[in-house]
Short mmCIF file of C-alpha atoms (C1' of nucleotides) in Angstrom, two decimals:
data_model
loop_
_atom_site.label_atom_id
_atom_site.label_comp_id
_atom_site.label_asym_id
_atom_site.label_seq_id
_atom_site.Cartn_x
_atom_site.Cartn_y
_atom_site.Cartn_z
CA MET A 619 22.74 -21.15 -36.07
CA SER A 620 23.59 -19.33 -32.88
CA LYS A 621 23.02 -15.62 -32.61
CA ALA A 622 26.07 -13.42 -33.03
CA THR A 623 27.13 -11.96 -29.69
CA ILE A 624 30.23 -10.64 -27.96
CA PRO A 625 31.33 -11.53 -24.43
CA GLN A 626 29.80 -9.64 -21.57
CA GLY A 627 31.55 -6.39 -20.81
CA THR A 628 33.41 -6.16 -24.13
CA ARG A 629 32.79 -3.70 -26.93
CA ASP A 630 33.16 -3.28 -30.67
CA PHE A 631 34.37 0.15 -31.66
CA SER A 632 32.95 1.55 -34.89
CA ALA A 633 34.94 3.82 -37.21
CA GLU A 634 33.83 7.04 -35.60
CA VAL A 635 34.56 5.81 -32.09
CA VAL A 636 37.95 4.42 -33.08
CA ARG A 637 38.92 7.73 -34.65
CA LYS A 638 37.88 9.66 -31.57
CA ARG A 639 39.66 7.25 -29.25
CA ASN A 640 42.78 7.41 -31.39
CA TYR A 641 42.67 11.17 -31.21
CA ILE A 642 42.82 10.98 -27.42
CA ILE A 643 45.46 8.26 -27.37
CA GLN A 644 47.65 9.99 -29.94
CA THR A 645 47.52 13.23 -28.00
CA ILE A 646 48.61 11.48 -24.81
CA LYS A 647 51.34 9.46 -26.52
CA SER A 648 52.81 12.49 -28.22
CA VAL A 649 53.00 14.33 -24.89
CA PHE A 650 54.68 11.32 -23.27
CA GLU A 651 57.23 11.33 -26.07
CA LEU A 652 57.70 15.06 -25.64
CA TYR A 653 58.74 14.41 -22.05
CA GLY A 654 61.21 11.68 -22.94
CA PHE A 655 59.14 8.57 -22.32
CA GLU A 656 59.54 5.47 -24.46
CA PRO A 657 56.88 3.00 -25.47
CA LEU A 658 56.59 -0.51 -24.07
CA GLU A 659 54.20 -3.29 -24.98
CA THR A 660 53.80 -6.51 -23.06
CA PRO A 661 51.82 -9.65 -23.98
CA ALA A 662 48.08 -9.97 -23.45
CA MET A 663 48.79 -12.93 -21.18
CA GLU A 664 51.21 -13.42 -18.33
CA ASN A 665 52.13 -16.45 -16.31
CA LEU A 666 49.52 -16.79 -13.62
CA ASP A 667 52.23 -16.74 -10.93
CA THR A 668 53.31 -13.31 -12.11
CA LEU A 669 49.89 -11.89 -11.35
CA LEU A 670 48.63 -13.85 -8.35
CA GLY A 671 49.07 -12.21 -4.97
CA LYS A 672 50.11 -8.89 -6.46
CA TYR A 673 46.81 -7.13 -6.07
CA SER A 674 44.46 -8.10 -3.29
CA GLU A 675 42.44 -11.16 -2.46
CA GLU A 676 39.63 -9.53 -4.40
CA GLY A 677 42.00 -8.81 -7.23
CA ASP A 678 43.05 -12.43 -7.52
CA LYS A 679 39.43 -13.42 -7.98
CA LEU A 680 39.02 -10.96 -10.82
CA ILE A 681 41.91 -12.27 -12.90
CA PHE A 682 40.82 -13.99 -16.12
CA LYS A 683 42.53 -17.36 -16.13
CA ILE A 684 43.28 -19.31 -19.27
CA LEU A 685 42.52 -23.00 -19.34
CA ASN A 686 45.47 -25.20 -20.28
CA ASN A 687 45.28 -27.19 -23.47
CA GLY A 688 45.31 -30.96 -23.57
CA LEU A 689 43.43 -31.47 -20.31
CA GLY A 690 41.29 -34.17 -21.91
CA ASP A 691 44.23 -36.09 -23.31
CA PRO A 692 43.93 -39.67 -21.99
CA LYS A 693 47.33 -39.52 -20.33
CA ASN A 694 46.41 -36.27 -18.50
CA ILE A 695 42.85 -37.00 -17.59
CA GLU A 696 43.50 -38.23 -14.07
CA LYS A 697 45.69 -35.24 -13.24
CA SER A 698 43.11 -32.90 -14.71
CA ARG A 699 40.41 -34.38 -12.54
CA ALA A 700 42.51 -34.00 -9.40
CA ALA A 701 43.38 -30.45 -10.35
CA PHE A 702 39.74 -29.62 -10.84
CA GLU A 703 39.00 -30.84 -7.33
CA ASN A 704 41.61 -28.36 -6.06
CA VAL A 705 40.02 -25.54 -7.99
CA LEU A 706 36.60 -26.37 -6.58
CA GLN A 707 38.11 -25.78 -3.16
CA GLY A 708 39.18 -22.32 -4.19
CA LYS A 709 42.82 -23.13 -4.84
CA ASN A 710 44.71 -22.62 -8.04
CA ASP A 711 46.28 -25.53 -9.79
CA ARG A 712 48.98 -25.21 -12.43
CA GLN A 713 47.78 -28.42 -13.98
CA LEU A 714 44.57 -26.67 -14.99
CA THR A 715 45.69 -23.11 -15.60
CA GLU A 716 49.10 -21.49 -15.70
CA ARG A 717 48.44 -18.39 -17.78
CA ALA A 718 46.13 -15.45 -17.35
CA LEU A 719 45.11 -12.26 -19.13
CA LYS A 720 46.85 -9.24 -17.72
CA TYR A 721 44.93 -7.35 -15.09
CA ASP A 722 46.75 -4.04 -15.27
CA LEU A 723 49.88 -2.57 -16.85
CA THR A 724 51.85 -1.98 -13.66
CA ILE A 725 52.63 -5.56 -12.67
CA PRO A 726 53.66 -6.65 -16.19
CA PHE A 727 55.85 -3.54 -16.25
CA ALA A 728 57.38 -4.51 -12.91
CA ARG A 729 58.01 -8.00 -14.31
CA TYR A 730 59.67 -6.48 -17.36
CA VAL A 731 61.89 -4.23 -15.27
CA ALA A 732 62.83 -7.11 -12.98
CA MET A 733 63.69 -9.29 -15.98
CA ASN A 734 65.74 -6.61 -17.74
CA HIS A 735 67.12 -4.42 -14.99
CA GLY A 736 70.65 -5.30 -16.08
CA GLN A 737 70.11 -3.88 -19.54
CA LEU A 738 67.92 -0.87 -18.80
CA THR A 739 69.20 2.64 -18.43
CA PHE A 740 67.94 4.20 -15.23
CA PRO A 741 65.96 6.26 -14.61
CA PHE A 742 63.79 4.22 -16.96
CA LYS A 743 60.83 6.11 -18.36
CA ARG A 744 58.19 4.15 -20.21
CA TYR A 745 54.63 4.63 -21.36
CA GLN A 746 52.18 1.91 -22.26
CA VAL A 747 48.71 1.93 -23.79
CA GLN A 748 47.13 -1.50 -23.96
CA PRO A 749 43.95 -3.37 -23.09
CA VAL A 750 43.63 -5.17 -19.77
CA TRP A 751 40.98 -7.62 -18.59
CA ARG A 752 39.03 -8.04 -15.39
CA ALA A 753 36.40 -10.63 -14.57
CA ASP A 754 34.37 -7.98 -12.78
CA ARG A 755 30.66 -7.67 -13.31
CA PRO A 756 30.22 -4.89 -15.87
CA GLN A 757 28.26 -1.73 -15.13
CA LYS A 758 28.22 1.88 -16.17
CA GLY A 759 31.65 2.96 -17.32
CA ARG A 760 33.09 -0.37 -16.30
CA TYR A 761 34.08 -3.11 -18.67
CA ARG A 762 35.72 -6.51 -18.70
CA GLU A 763 38.10 -5.37 -21.40
CA PHE A 764 39.34 -1.81 -21.21
CA TYR A 765 42.39 0.23 -22.08
CA GLN A 766 44.85 1.54 -19.58
CA CYS A 767 47.23 4.30 -20.41
CA ASP A 768 50.18 4.51 -18.03
CA ALA A 769 53.51 6.26 -17.76
CA ASP A 770 56.10 5.52 -15.08
CA VAL A 771 59.60 6.55 -14.13
CA VAL A 772 61.54 3.97 -12.15
CA GLY A 773 64.94 4.19 -10.56
CA SER A 774 64.70 7.76 -9.37
CA THR A 775 63.53 9.31 -6.13
CA SER A 776 63.71 12.87 -7.43
CA LEU A 777 60.58 14.91 -6.97
CA VAL A 778 61.27 16.50 -10.33
CA ASN A 779 59.58 13.44 -11.79
CA GLU A 780 56.39 14.24 -9.93
CA VAL A 781 56.50 17.79 -11.22
CA GLU A 782 56.96 16.52 -14.75
CA PHE A 783 53.91 14.30 -14.41
CA ALA A 784 51.83 17.24 -13.23
CA LEU A 785 53.03 19.12 -16.30
CA ILE A 786 52.17 16.16 -18.53
CA TYR A 787 48.63 16.13 -17.16
CA ALA A 788 48.28 19.86 -17.71
CA ASN A 789 49.74 19.61 -21.21
CA VAL A 790 47.52 16.74 -22.34
CA PHE A 791 44.27 18.18 -21.04
CA GLN A 792 45.08 21.58 -22.42
CA GLN A 793 45.56 20.01 -25.86
CA LEU A 794 42.31 18.12 -25.52
CA ASN A 795 40.64 21.33 -24.42
CA ILE A 796 39.39 19.84 -21.16
CA ASP A 797 39.29 22.09 -18.12
CA VAL A 798 40.76 20.16 -15.21
CA GLU A 799 41.77 20.39 -11.61
CA ILE A 800 44.95 18.49 -10.80
CA LYS A 801 44.81 17.47 -7.17
CA ILE A 802 47.82 16.38 -5.14
CA ASN A 803 48.49 15.11 -1.68
CA SER A 804 51.21 13.07 -0.02
CA ARG A 805 50.79 9.67 1.51
CA LYS A 806 53.28 10.79 4.12
CA ILE A 807 50.69 13.27 5.37
CA LEU A 808 48.21 10.42 5.74
CA THR A 809 50.85 8.36 7.53
CA ALA A 810 51.40 11.27 9.89
CA LEU A 811 47.66 11.45 10.48
CA SER A 812 47.51 7.81 11.45
CA GLU A 813 50.46 8.33 13.80
CA LEU A 814 48.75 11.29 15.36
CA CYS A 815 45.76 9.06 16.03
CA HIS A 816 48.05 6.39 17.47
CA ALA A 817 46.61 4.07 14.86
CA LYS A 818 49.54 3.45 12.56
CA ASP A 819 48.32 -0.10 11.99
CA LYS A 820 45.03 1.27 10.67
CA LEU A 821 46.62 3.44 7.97
CA THR A 822 45.10 1.40 5.15
CA GLY A 823 41.66 1.52 6.70
CA ILE A 824 41.86 5.27 7.22
CA THR A 825 43.05 5.74 3.64
CA VAL A 826 40.27 3.63 2.16
CA ALA A 827 37.64 5.47 4.18
CA ILE A 828 38.95 8.94 3.36
CA ASP A 829 39.16 7.98 -0.30
CA LYS A 830 35.40 7.60 -0.34
CA LEU A 831 34.70 11.06 1.08
CA ASP A 832 33.50 12.81 -2.05
CA LYS A 833 31.41 9.81 -2.97
CA ILE A 834 29.59 9.00 0.27
CA GLY A 835 29.96 12.11 2.43
CA ILE A 836 31.48 12.81 5.82
CA GLU A 837 28.88 11.00 7.93
CA LYS A 838 29.31 7.71 6.16
CA VAL A 839 33.08 8.08 6.27
CA GLU A 840 32.77 8.46 10.04
CA GLY A 841 30.63 5.35 10.11
CA GLU A 842 33.20 3.44 8.13
CA LEU A 843 36.02 4.61 10.39
CA LEU A 844 34.03 3.51 13.42
CA GLN A 845 33.46 0.17 11.79
CA ARG A 846 37.16 -0.13 11.11
CA GLY A 847 37.82 0.09 14.82
CA LEU A 848 38.66 3.75 15.41
CA ASN A 849 37.35 5.44 18.53
CA PRO A 850 35.50 8.79 18.57
CA GLU A 851 38.58 10.64 19.76
CA GLN A 852 40.61 9.42 16.80
CA ILE A 853 37.77 10.15 14.43
CA ASN A 854 37.67 13.68 15.76
CA ILE A 855 41.28 14.22 14.76
CA ILE A 856 40.54 12.85 11.30
CA LYS A 857 37.51 15.12 10.99
CA LYS A 858 39.65 18.08 11.90
CA TYR A 859 42.10 17.02 9.20
CA LEU A 860 39.39 16.60 6.59
CA GLY A 861 38.02 20.02 7.46
CA ILE A 862 41.16 21.81 6.29
CA SER A 863 40.25 24.37 3.63
CA GLY A 864 41.36 27.50 1.83
CA ASN A 865 43.93 28.04 -0.89
CA ASN A 866 47.10 25.97 -1.16
CA LYS A 867 49.07 28.20 1.21
CA GLU A 868 46.35 28.29 3.83
CA LYS A 869 45.91 24.55 3.67
CA ILE A 870 49.61 23.94 4.20
CA LYS A 871 49.60 26.28 7.14
CA GLN A 872 46.74 24.42 8.78
CA VAL A 873 48.19 20.99 8.16
CA GLU A 874 51.48 22.19 9.56
CA GLU A 875 49.76 23.09 12.82
CA LEU A 876 48.04 19.75 12.94
CA LEU A 877 50.89 17.39 12.11
CA GLY A 878 53.96 19.43 11.24
CA HIS A 879 55.66 18.21 14.40
CA THR A 880 55.72 14.59 13.25
CA GLU A 881 58.55 13.23 11.15
CA SER A 882 56.42 12.03 8.24
CA GLY A 883 54.21 15.07 8.44
CA LYS A 884 57.22 17.30 7.97
CA LYS A 885 58.41 15.27 5.00
CA GLY A 886 54.99 15.26 3.38
CA ILE A 887 54.71 19.02 3.65
CA GLU A 888 58.17 19.42 2.14
CA GLU A 889 57.11 17.29 -0.83
CA LEU A 890 53.99 19.33 -1.44
CA GLU A 891 55.86 22.63 -1.14
CA PHE A 892 58.51 21.42 -3.54
CA MET A 893 55.85 20.61 -6.10
CA LEU A 894 54.08 23.90 -5.71
CA ASN A 895 57.30 25.90 -6.10
CA TYR A 896 58.60 23.98 -9.09
CA SER A 897 55.34 23.84 -10.94
CA SER A 898 54.57 27.53 -10.55
CA ASP A 899 58.01 28.19 -12.02
CA SER A 900 56.90 26.11 -15.02
CA GLY A 901 53.77 28.16 -15.42
CA LEU A 902 51.47 25.49 -14.05
CA GLN A 903 48.58 27.12 -12.24
CA SER A 904 45.97 24.43 -11.83
CA LEU A 905 47.68 22.35 -9.13
CA THR A 906 45.49 22.04 -6.05
CA ILE A 907 46.38 20.52 -2.71
CA ASP A 908 43.57 18.30 -1.53
CA PHE A 909 44.12 16.62 1.82
CA THR A 910 41.04 14.48 1.33
CA LEU A 911 42.73 12.83 -1.64
CA ALA A 912 43.85 9.35 -0.59
CA ARG A 913 43.74 6.88 -3.55
CA GLY A 914 42.60 3.35 -2.85
CA LEU A 915 45.75 1.45 -3.75
CA ASN A 916 47.95 1.04 -0.74
CA TYR A 917 51.35 0.75 -2.40
CA TYR A 918 51.67 4.52 -2.76
CA THR A 919 54.18 6.11 -0.40
CA GLY A 920 54.72 9.72 -1.48
CA ILE A 921 52.99 12.25 -3.69
CA ILE A 922 49.65 11.08 -5.09
CA PHE A 923 47.69 12.60 -7.97
CA GLU A 924 44.16 12.75 -9.18
CA VAL A 925 42.68 14.71 -12.08
CA LYS A 926 39.08 15.88 -12.15
CA ALA A 927 37.29 17.37 -15.13
CA GLN A 928 35.47 20.62 -14.47
CA HIS A 929 31.90 21.34 -15.57
CA VAL A 930 30.86 17.67 -15.66
CA GLN A 931 29.65 15.11 -13.21
CA MET A 932 32.34 12.48 -13.59
CA GLY A 933 34.79 10.64 -11.39
CA SER A 934 38.51 11.19 -11.81
CA ILE A 935 39.93 10.96 -15.33
CA GLY A 936 43.49 10.32 -14.21
CA GLY A 937 45.50 9.36 -11.17
CA GLY A 938 48.80 8.08 -9.90
CA GLY A 939 51.53 8.42 -7.35
CA ARG A 940 54.89 7.37 -5.99
CA TYR A 941 55.73 3.92 -4.78
CA ASP A 942 58.88 2.75 -3.03
CA ASP A 943 59.56 -0.66 -4.36
CA LEU A 944 58.20 -1.78 -7.69
CA THR A 945 60.10 -4.97 -8.34
CA GLY A 946 60.78 -6.32 -4.87
CA LEU A 947 58.14 -8.96 -5.38
CA PHE A 948 60.15 -10.22 -8.34
CA GLY A 949 63.37 -10.40 -6.38
CA VAL A 950 64.92 -7.12 -7.50
CA PRO A 951 64.89 -4.70 -4.56
CA ASP A 952 65.39 -0.95 -4.35
CA ILE A 953 63.74 0.25 -7.52
CA PRO A 954 61.44 3.10 -6.53
CA GLY A 955 59.18 4.83 -8.99
CA VAL A 956 56.35 7.15 -9.71
CA GLY A 957 53.63 6.79 -12.29
CA ILE A 958 50.38 8.15 -13.62
CA SER A 959 47.47 6.82 -15.55
CA PHE A 960 44.87 8.30 -17.91
CA GLY A 961 41.28 6.99 -17.90
CA ILE A 962 40.66 6.89 -21.63
CA ASP A 963 37.02 5.81 -21.50
CA ARG A 964 36.11 8.55 -19.09
CA ILE A 965 38.04 11.17 -21.02
CA TYR A 966 36.07 10.06 -24.06
CA ASP A 967 32.79 10.48 -22.19
CA VAL A 968 33.76 13.92 -20.92
CA MET A 969 34.72 15.07 -24.41
CA GLU A 970 31.54 13.67 -25.87
CA GLU A 971 29.44 15.38 -23.22
CA LEU A 972 31.13 18.74 -23.72
CA SER A 973 31.35 18.30 -27.52
CA LEU A 974 35.10 18.77 -27.50
CA PHE A 975 36.06 16.52 -30.40
CA PRO A 976 37.20 18.53 -33.41
CA LYS A 977 34.94 17.99 -36.41
CA GLU A 978 37.73 16.75 -38.65
CA VAL A 979 38.44 13.82 -36.33
CA HIS A 980 35.83 11.69 -38.01
CA GLN A 981 36.94 11.88 -41.58
CA GLY A 982 38.22 9.03 -43.66
CA THR A 983 37.80 9.34 -47.39
CA GLN A 984 38.02 12.91 -48.62
CA VAL A 985 36.77 12.52 -52.19
CA LEU A 986 34.14 10.22 -53.66
CA PHE A 987 34.24 9.75 -57.44
CA PHE A 988 30.78 9.14 -58.77
CA ASN A 989 30.37 6.14 -60.99
CA LEU A 990 28.62 7.30 -64.15
CA GLY A 991 29.62 4.54 -66.52
CA ASP A 992 32.56 2.45 -67.66
CA ALA A 993 34.49 4.99 -69.72
CA GLU A 994 33.85 7.61 -67.04
CA SER A 995 35.11 5.31 -64.28
CA THR A 996 38.27 4.54 -66.17
CA LYS A 997 39.04 8.24 -66.26
CA ALA A 998 38.16 8.52 -62.58
CA PHE A 999 40.55 5.69 -61.86
CA SER A 1000 43.55 7.43 -63.32
CA LEU A 1001 42.62 10.65 -61.50
CA MET A 1002 42.34 8.76 -58.21
CA HIS A 1003 45.84 7.46 -58.77
CA GLU A 1004 47.09 11.03 -59.00
CA LEU A 1005 45.19 12.23 -55.96
CA ARG A 1006 46.44 9.38 -53.82
CA ALA A 1007 50.00 10.11 -54.88
CA LYS A 1008 49.38 13.57 -53.46
CA ASP A 1009 48.04 12.10 -50.23
CA ILE A 1010 44.37 12.84 -50.86
CA SER A 1011 42.25 9.84 -49.94
CA CYS A 1012 39.56 8.94 -52.43
CA GLU A 1013 37.39 6.13 -53.68
CA LEU A 1014 35.13 5.31 -56.59
CA PHE A 1015 31.52 4.33 -55.99
CA HIS A 1016 31.41 0.59 -56.56
CA GLN A 1017 28.81 0.53 -59.31
CA GLN A 1018 26.91 2.79 -61.64
CA SER A 1019 23.88 3.97 -59.69
CA LYS A 1020 21.49 6.81 -59.36
CA PHE A 1021 22.94 10.05 -58.01
CA ASP A 1022 20.74 9.70 -55.02
CA LYS A 1023 22.50 6.54 -53.90
CA GLN A 1024 25.96 7.86 -54.46
CA PHE A 1025 25.26 11.07 -52.58
CA LYS A 1026 23.82 9.20 -49.65
CA TYR A 1027 26.85 6.94 -49.49
CA ALA A 1028 29.12 9.99 -49.39
CA GLU A 1029 27.00 11.60 -46.75
CA ARG A 1030 27.02 8.60 -44.50
CA LYS A 1031 30.77 8.18 -44.75
CA ASN A 1032 31.25 11.85 -43.98
CA ILE A 1033 33.07 12.39 -47.27
CA SER A 1034 33.76 16.07 -47.99
CA PHE A 1035 33.81 16.17 -51.77
CA ALA A 1036 32.07 14.53 -54.69
CA ALA A 1037 33.96 14.40 -57.96
CA LEU A 1038 31.78 13.92 -61.02
CA ILE A 1039 33.04 12.80 -64.38
CA GLY A 1040 30.25 12.15 -66.83
CA SER A 1041 30.00 12.32 -70.59
CA ARG A 1042 30.17 16.12 -70.61
CA GLU A 1043 33.31 16.18 -68.49
CA LEU A 1044 34.88 13.42 -70.54
CA GLU A 1045 34.55 15.53 -73.67
CA THR A 1046 36.00 18.64 -72.12
CA ASN A 1047 38.61 17.04 -69.86
CA THR A 1048 37.03 18.67 -66.85
CA CYS A 1049 35.71 17.45 -63.54
CA THR A 1050 32.82 18.74 -61.48
CA VAL A 1051 33.74 19.06 -57.83
CA LYS A 1052 31.05 19.54 -55.25
CA ASP A 1053 31.68 20.48 -51.65
CA LEU A 1054 29.11 18.37 -49.89
CA ARG A 1055 28.89 20.50 -46.81
CA SER A 1056 28.34 23.86 -48.48
CA GLY A 1057 26.64 22.49 -51.59
CA LYS A 1058 28.83 24.68 -53.79
CA GLN A 1059 30.22 23.15 -56.92
CA VAL A 1060 32.79 24.12 -59.49
CA SER A 1061 34.00 22.79 -62.79
CA VAL A 1062 37.78 22.47 -63.06
CA LYS A 1063 40.35 21.06 -65.44
CA GLN A 1064 41.18 17.47 -64.59
CA SER A 1065 44.82 18.41 -64.25
CA ASP A 1066 43.88 20.97 -61.57
CA LEU A 1067 41.76 18.60 -59.49
CA ALA A 1068 44.21 17.93 -56.66
CA GLU A 1069 45.07 21.59 -56.34
CA THR A 1070 41.39 22.57 -56.26
CA ILE A 1071 40.56 20.11 -53.55
CA ARG A 1072 43.48 21.19 -51.48
CA LYS A 1073 42.32 24.80 -51.71
CA MET A 1074 38.71 23.98 -50.95
CA LYS A 1075 39.63 21.89 -47.96
CA PRO A 1076 38.17 23.83 -45.07
CA GLU A 1077 40.42 22.77 -42.21
CA GLY A 1078 44.04 21.69 -42.26
"C1'" G B 212 30.24 -12.86 -5.48
"C1'" U B 213 25.15 -10.16 -3.61
"C1'" G B 214 20.69 -7.42 -4.92
"C1'" G B 215 17.13 -4.59 -8.26
"C1'" C B 216 15.16 -3.53 -13.24
"C1'" U B 217 14.42 -4.82 -18.37
"C1'" G B 218 14.13 -8.39 -23.07
"C1'" U B 219 8.14 -6.78 -28.53
"C1'" A B 220 10.53 -5.16 -36.45
"C1'" G B 221 17.58 -3.54 -38.16
"C1'" C B 222 17.25 0.78 -34.04
"C1'" U B 223 14.15 3.55 -30.16
"C1'" C B 224 9.89 2.19 -27.95
"C1'" A B 225 3.84 1.80 -27.46
"C1'" G B 226 0.67 -2.31 -26.46
"C1'" C B 227 -4.93 -0.62 -20.43
"C1'" U B 228 -7.60 -4.99 -15.36
"C1'" G B 229 -5.49 -11.55 -20.25
"C1'" G B 230 -9.88 -11.21 -25.63
"C1'" U B 231 -10.20 -11.56 -32.92
"C1'" U B 232 -5.36 -10.39 -37.92
"C1'" A B 233 0.73 -7.12 -32.49
"C1'" G B 234 1.45 -1.11 -33.62
"C1'" A B 235 4.31 3.87 -34.18
"C1'" G B 236 8.68 6.73 -35.29
"C1'" C B 237 13.41 6.22 -37.40
"C1'" A B 238 16.16 3.10 -40.78
"C1'" U B 239 15.88 -0.09 -45.36
"C1'" C B 240 13.93 -0.92 -50.37
"C1'" A B 241 10.88 0.89 -54.62
"C1'" G B 242 8.50 5.05 -57.04
"C1'" A B 243 7.47 10.61 -57.75
"C1'" U B 244 12.92 12.28 -60.00
"C1'" U B 245 17.53 8.70 -66.53
"C1'" G B 246 23.22 14.81 -64.30
"C1'" U B 247 22.71 16.69 -58.30
"C1'" G B 248 22.11 14.23 -51.73
"C1'" G B 249 20.76 16.06 -46.80
"C1'" U B 250 13.51 18.51 -47.35
"C1'" U B 251 8.82 16.41 -48.91
"C1'" C B 252 5.07 12.86 -50.74
"C1'" U B 253 3.32 7.69 -52.07
"C1'" G B 254 3.96 2.57 -51.49
"C1'" A B 255 6.43 -2.07 -49.89
"C1'" G B 256 9.16 -5.63 -47.12
"C1'" G B 257 10.34 -6.95 -42.32
"C1'" G B 258 8.07 -10.30 -35.88
"C1'" U B 259 7.80 -18.50 -33.63
"C1'" C B 260 6.77 -10.83 -28.61
"C1'" G B 261 14.72 -13.58 -25.42
"C1'" U B 262 14.19 -19.20 -24.52
"C1'" G B 263 11.57 -23.38 -22.07
"C1'" G B 264 7.57 -24.84 -19.21
"C1'" G B 265 2.86 -23.78 -16.47
"C1'" U B 266 -2.24 -21.45 -15.39
"C1'" U B 267 -6.48 -20.46 -18.80
"C1'" C B 268 -11.69 -21.60 -23.47
"C1'" G B 269 -7.84 -17.90 -24.77
"C1'" A B 270 -1.06 -15.38 -22.86
"C1'" G B 271 3.03 -10.07 -25.73
"C1'" U B 272 0.10 -9.40 -21.05
"C1'" C B 273 -0.31 -13.72 -15.18
"C1'" C B 274 3.16 -17.64 -12.59
"C1'" C B 275 7.87 -20.54 -12.49
"C1'" A B 276 12.57 -21.62 -14.47
"C1'" U B 277 16.47 -20.23 -17.69
"C1'" U B 278 19.39 -16.87 -20.52
"C1'" A B 279 21.15 -12.06 -22.00
"C1'" G B 280 21.58 -6.91 -21.12
"C1'" C B 281 21.35 -2.64 -17.92
"C1'" C B 282 21.82 -0.51 -12.94
"C1'" A B 283 23.53 -0.60 -7.84
"C1'" C B 284 26.72 -2.92 -3.88
"C1'" C B 285 31.76 -5.02 -3.02
"C1'" C B 286 35.98 -3.49 -5.52
"C1'" C B 287 38.05 -0.64 -9.09
"C1'" A B 288 39.83 2.28 -14.25
#
RNA sequence: GUGGCUGUAGCUCAGCUGGUUAGAGCAUCAGAUUGUGGUUCUGAGGGUCGUGGGUUCGAGUCCCAUUAGCCACCCCA
């Protein structure tokens, strides 16, 4: 009856897309493992209380809430009605909803750490790749269901962790063949800036405005700062700060002059210098200090990261930073941490745009056996058994058809080889193997089939 | 949550200031071709023009409502 549809902002992923996405995800996961991180998965849904109030007022509105069951049960109906009245007034009511789809991976992780801090070995290093849901209105590159890909270390204040994350970024993007710039800054520098302006209370506002710089330009940032209650004198200081340029060394020198005399300024500079020293010792070249980097989220307290792809017009494809207190909201204080995130959808788009996916990524079945009759298929069946035992994926065309059809099927499934066993081959115990990309074909003994295919296999 | 744009064949889209039977390319199917695909040629099928209402002698075309998608803002990945 009704037309088949999927919910707004969600997507089906076809075979080719899944394979390409898996290629990205596998690369990232293997690098995480290489650096000693362990996987964690948490449920699709959390208790609503776990999520509410953890983001922002806006964030709360964007949480997908799950309706309780049994609301229409006669013995509940009065309560349900009362609860609904509450909801209409913008409140939440446990009677109506007490569970919600997770909104990000960080808060569920914090909940997990708070629940299990007695059992965990600290520093605890975990990575997590799972879908999250937001009731946002979808638009370009923005979905209601999307994957986040996070790694965090909690229970350690050592800056070595930050260096490791920079190395992880470099390692992953090098493997994916994406040219990137890894930008760093310290929130302590931004704190120092707000102190210098005598506007410590406006730190968040300053951060949010600066964060928009590369998107809206300096004039509009000024406008926003003005709107957020800063006077021209203060804005001047900020403009001076944003004007800092040169290479890493020159930038540090300039920022030192501007706010090296403040306590947090000094600390921030130390953090950045530590990272530069350590990472150059590890052979990492692409780290760039960017004082205009701010990051929207205001729980960051130390080093912050952002990764930008070169040669394409695209927002950041990764970001993260240090936070002081992950689990305090769940009653377990003093667990600091640092984490990063990969934007899988954007990485996918970048790789698609620059044609960076290896050709062999989209390959399922390697060999298609043509169906040329019953006796022929029976032979094909026993050969398939042998190939599969040797880890060569293969399938038999489902019915006897014209060559045309069978070839087209193979072509569409991106199958590399056609194996033909017809009456001639049956008599001579041979098999005709055709490489569908080059068009070359050979006749081989059936017993040599697996070996032949392995040799003809172009890559890997 | 606020604003803008768009809904015509499976897909991408034409369709003029309203006018007879709504088109093209690609895809599909059949044939040229009963052991050789990706090229070519011939033919065929496929549409209550998103849905509901209105204006009109007449609506794919104009108006209103509704719904879905896209894009932008807010915010964010």
